[in-house]
Amino acid sequence: MGSLMGDFEEELQEVRDTFNSGKTREISWRKSQLQAILSLLKERESDIFKALNQDLGKHHVEAFRDEIGTVAKSAKYALGNLNKWTASKRVKLPLAAFPGTAKLVHEPLGVVLIISSWNFPFGLSFEPIIGAIAAGNTIILKPSELSPACSSVLVKTIHDYLDNSAIKVIEGGASVGEKLLQHNFDKIFFTGGGRVAQIVMAAAAKNLTPVTLELGGKCPAVVDFISSTWDRKVGSILIAMKRIIWGKFGACGGQACIGIDYILTQKKFAPTLVELLKKYIKKSLGDNPMESNSIAKIINNKHFSRLKGHLDEPLVKSSIVFGGSSNEEKLFIEPTILLDPPLDSAIMTEEIFGPLLPIITLENIEDSIEFIRARPKPLSVYGFTNNEKLQKRMISETSSGSITFNDAIIQYAVDTLPFGGVGGSGFGRYHGKYSFENFSHQKAVMMRGYLIDFGFRYPPWNNKKLQLLKSGLRYDYVKLVFIKIGLIKKA
Ligand code: NAD
């Protein structure tokens, strides 16, 4: 192995040369690569299913819903909108700039580094790749080492389907990530945890490289039964329970950045909520969830022990009201509900990232606003309520990447909404047009003509010029002249 700077030099030089050749700026190239992603997803579907099952125990229906289907939808959306997104946009100029025109032109940033996570190995790699391709960049992708089967399918399929002079996958863990970060990129797009995000940002600072950080945190779900109207409608309760259970356990077994982390609800309602959740967990996963193939496994022994450690804390253990069993060999932890575990225990201070659902009870549901505000800003906040007053207060008085009412996780799949965090849950946003913008620079382009010129812009200076400059700033000077000579009417 050569010097540290020497690592991956060749790969980086190749994608930089490709970017400099102008090839990836061609709209036809961008479309061909987006089409190729669609073919890859279709033709290598079974390899993707197999890898997701091997690394994460994901059922192929879940794998299709959360990764293949979602990515294909995004690629199609980008293909359908690419002409519109890439077209330059005329902007208005003040008359003082007459004669002249101005427009915004989206230019690609250059070579981008995408570092992704293991819980949605295809989704979290291809979503930013789609944006980076749509914007005309070349790409180095470093997937997570914790989902090796998926990482290896990413290498093979990207090699087979995409233009390798422009898009390369480099596999490896922290040390490979650190070596990559020593190079100069034009953009770093990182998905992962806050600790590594600090390393990424520090490395990016050396080259003033812009970064997007897609991080996690604790996403609360406010479940309001009392002031709501839907508590009296059995159908709505059924749907709400299904969505809460899915939003907690149904996406990668609770290992999802926008999964429900914990519930806030009214004290007097908590026993009913626990009974309802138990009933619907059994309905969707059967009497013995351990036997169900509809719930993903824990990614590895380290995370299994971390989650088990939460449950083994005595005061947390005594708060378990449902579930709690586990099987280390199968890396399976039963969907578990906990009622009022201590607020200073790890399960309530750290992101859970697993199938453990604490319910925290409050006297009044409005207290949930203060509860959320007192903690780091979540990636998502959920509200299961039809109480408009509470909805309005939650929107305006809490801060989070997104807020969704009466459902969970679904916002991730909406192309017209930006996806990203705020504060500790990250910054920068992507999906749909926001992905295109994330990987573009909006260049201001101005064209001037020589027909009119104002001498007071130029030295030698005198007080008359100062007066003219002051009035020029106060009024649209040309407009006044045009009104005076009758070319335009006074407003
Ligand atoms: P992580 O931060 O440990 O790793 C993320 C990526 O960084 C991996 O590819 C890893 O190999 C790489 N990495 C690790 N150490 C590095 C280093 N020193 N230098 C360079 N790269 C390094 O996170 P994780 O375990 O993969 O994911 C879990 C976290 O990610 C959770 O906090 C979760 O909420 C968050 N997450 C966020 C999103 C989102 O879209 N916002 C999606 C999934 C996960």
CSV table of N, CA and C and ligand atoms in Angstrom, one decimal, residues 115-119 124 142-146 172-174 177-178 181 190-193 195-196 199 214-217 257 303 351 353 379 419 430, ligand 1:
chain,number,residue,atom,x,y,z
A,115,ILE,N,-21.1,8.7,1.2
A,115,ILE,CA,-20.9,7.7,2.2
A,115,ILE,C,-22.2,7.3,2.7
A,116,SER,N,-22.5,6.0,2.6
A,116,SER,CA,-23.9,5.6,3.0
A,116,SER,C,-23.9,4.6,4.2
A,117,SER,N,-25.1,4.3,4.6
A,117,SER,CA,-25.3,3.5,5.8
A,117,SER,C,-25.8,2.1,5.5
A,118,TRP,N,-26.0,1.3,6.5
A,118,TRP,CA,-26.3,-0.1,6.2
A,118,TRP,C,-27.8,-0.5,6.3
A,119,ASN,N,-28.6,0.4,6.9
A,119,ASN,CA,-30.0,-0.1,7.2
A,119,ASN,C,-30.8,-0.1,5.9
A,124,LEU,N,-30.2,4.2,0.4
A,124,LEU,CA,-29.3,5.3,0.9
A,124,LEU,C,-28.1,5.5,0.0
A,142,LYS,N,-19.1,5.1,-1.2
A,142,LYS,CA,-18.5,4.2,-0.2
A,142,LYS,C,-19.7,3.7,0.7
A,143,PRO,N,-20.1,2.4,0.4
A,143,PRO,CA,-21.2,1.9,1.2
A,143,PRO,C,-20.7,1.4,2.6
A,144,SER,N,-21.6,1.0,3.4
A,144,SER,CA,-21.2,0.6,4.8
A,144,SER,C,-20.7,-0.9,4.7
A,145,GLU,N,-19.7,-1.1,5.5
A,145,GLU,CA,-19.1,-2.4,5.7
A,145,GLU,C,-19.9,-3.3,6.5
A,146,LEU,N,-21.0,-2.7,7.2
A,146,LEU,CA,-21.8,-3.6,8.1
A,146,LEU,C,-22.8,-4.4,7.3
A,172,GLY,N,-15.4,-0.7,2.1
A,172,GLY,CA,-14.5,-0.6,3.2
A,172,GLY,C,-15.2,0.0,4.4
A,173,GLY,N,-14.5,0.0,5.5
A,173,GLY,CA,-15.1,0.6,6.8
A,173,GLY,C,-14.5,2.0,7.1
A,174,ALA,N,-14.3,2.2,8.4
A,174,ALA,CA,-13.8,3.5,8.9
A,174,ALA,C,-12.5,3.9,8.2
A,177,GLY,N,-12.9,5.0,4.7
A,177,GLY,CA,-13.6,6.3,4.8
A,177,GLY,C,-12.7,7.4,5.1
A,178,GLU,N,-11.8,7.2,6.1
A,178,GLU,CA,-10.8,8.2,6.5
A,178,GLU,C,-9.9,8.5,5.3
A,181,LEU,N,-11.5,10.6,2.8
A,181,LEU,CA,-11.7,11.9,3.2
A,181,LEU,C,-10.5,12.8,3.1
A,190,PHE,N,-23.1,12.6,3.3
A,190,PHE,CA,-22.9,11.6,4.3
A,190,PHE,C,-24.2,11.2,5.0
A,191,THR,N,-24.4,9.9,5.0
A,191,THR,CA,-25.5,9.3,5.8
A,191,THR,C,-24.9,8.5,6.9
A,192,GLY,N,-25.3,8.8,8.2
A,192,GLY,CA,-24.8,8.0,9.3
A,192,GLY,C,-25.0,8.7,10.6
A,193,GLY,N,-24.2,8.4,11.6
A,193,GLY,CA,-24.4,9.0,12.9
A,193,GLY,C,-23.6,10.3,13.2
A,195,ARG,N,-21.3,11.1,15.4
A,195,ARG,CA,-19.9,11.0,15.7
A,195,ARG,C,-19.1,11.0,14.5
A,196,VAL,N,-19.4,10.1,13.5
A,196,VAL,CA,-18.7,10.1,12.3
A,196,VAL,C,-18.9,11.4,11.5
A,199,ILE,N,-16.3,13.8,12.1
A,199,ILE,CA,-15.0,13.5,11.4
A,199,ILE,C,-15.1,13.9,9.9
A,214,GLU,N,-26.9,13.6,6.6
A,214,GLU,CA,-28.1,13.0,6.8
A,214,GLU,C,-28.0,12.1,8.1
A,215,LEU,N,-28.4,12.6,9.2
A,215,LEU,CA,-28.1,11.9,10.5
A,215,LEU,C,-29.4,11.4,11.1
A,216,GLY,N,-29.3,11.0,12.4
A,216,GLY,CA,-30.5,10.4,13.0
A,216,GLY,C,-30.9,11.2,14.3
A,217,GLY,N,-31.3,10.4,15.3
A,217,GLY,CA,-31.7,11.0,16.5
A,217,GLY,C,-32.9,10.3,17.0
A,257,CYS,N,-33.7,5.6,10.5
A,257,CYS,CA,-33.5,6.9,11.1
A,257,CYS,C,-34.8,7.7,11.3
A,303,HIS,N,-24.6,-4.4,17.8
A,303,HIS,CA,-25.9,-3.7,18.0
A,303,HIS,C,-26.9,-4.5,18.8
A,351,GLU,N,-30.4,7.4,20.7
A,351,GLU,CA,-31.2,6.9,19.6
A,351,GLU,C,-31.3,5.4,19.8
A,353,PHE,N,-32.7,2.8,17.7
A,353,PHE,CA,-32.3,2.1,16.5
A,353,PHE,C,-32.5,0.6,16.7
A,379,LEU,N,-35.1,14.2,13.5
A,379,LEU,CA,-35.2,14.1,12.1
A,379,LEU,C,-36.7,14.2,11.7
A,419,PHE,N,-36.1,15.9,2.0
A,419,PHE,CA,-35.8,15.0,3.1
A,419,PHE,C,-34.5,15.4,3.7
A,430,TYR,N,-32.5,16.5,0.4
A,430,TYR,CA,-32.5,15.9,-0.9
A,430,TYR,C,-33.9,15.2,-1.2
B,1,NAD,P1,-21.9,5.4,11.0
B,1,NAD,O1,-21.8,6.9,11.2
B,1,NAD,O2,-21.2,4.5,12.0
B,1,NAD,O3,-21.4,5.0,9.6
B,1,NAD,C1,-21.9,5.6,8.4
B,1,NAD,C2,-20.8,5.5,7.3
B,1,NAD,O4,-19.6,6.1,7.7
B,1,NAD,C3,-20.5,4.0,7.0
B,1,NAD,O5,-20.3,3.9,5.6
B,1,NAD,C4,-19.1,3.9,7.7
B,1,NAD,O6,-18.3,2.9,7.1
B,1,NAD,C5,-18.5,5.2,7.5
B,1,NAD,N1,-17.5,5.6,8.5
B,1,NAD,C6,-17.4,5.1,9.8
B,1,NAD,N2,-16.4,5.6,10.4
B,1,NAD,C7,-15.8,6.5,9.5
B,1,NAD,C8,-14.7,7.3,9.5
B,1,NAD,N3,-13.9,7.4,10.6
B,1,NAD,N4,-14.4,8.1,8.5
B,1,NAD,C9,-15.1,8.0,7.3
B,1,NAD,N5,-16.2,7.2,7.2
B,1,NAD,C10,-16.5,6.4,8.3
B,1,NAD,O7,-23.5,5.1,11.0
B,1,NAD,P2,-24.3,3.8,10.7
B,1,NAD,O8,-24.1,2.8,11.8
B,1,NAD,O9,-24.0,3.3,9.4
B,1,NAD,O10,-25.8,4.3,10.7
B,1,NAD,C11,-26.5,4.6,11.9
B,1,NAD,C12,-26.8,6.1,12.0
B,1,NAD,O11,-27.1,6.6,10.8
B,1,NAD,C13,-27.9,6.3,12.9
B,1,NAD,O12,-27.7,7.4,13.7
B,1,NAD,C14,-29.0,6.7,11.9
B,1,NAD,O13,-30.1,7.5,12.5
B,1,NAD,C15,-28.3,7.4,10.8
B,1,NAD,N6,-29.0,7.3,9.6
B,1,NAD,C16,-29.5,8.4,9.0
B,1,NAD,C17,-30.2,8.3,7.8
B,1,NAD,C18,-30.8,9.5,7.2
B,1,NAD,O14,-31.2,9.4,6.0
B,1,NAD,N7,-30.8,10.6,7.8
B,1,NAD,C19,-30.4,7.0,7.2
B,1,NAD,C20,-29.9,5.9,7.9
B,1,NAD,C21,-29.2,6.0,9.0
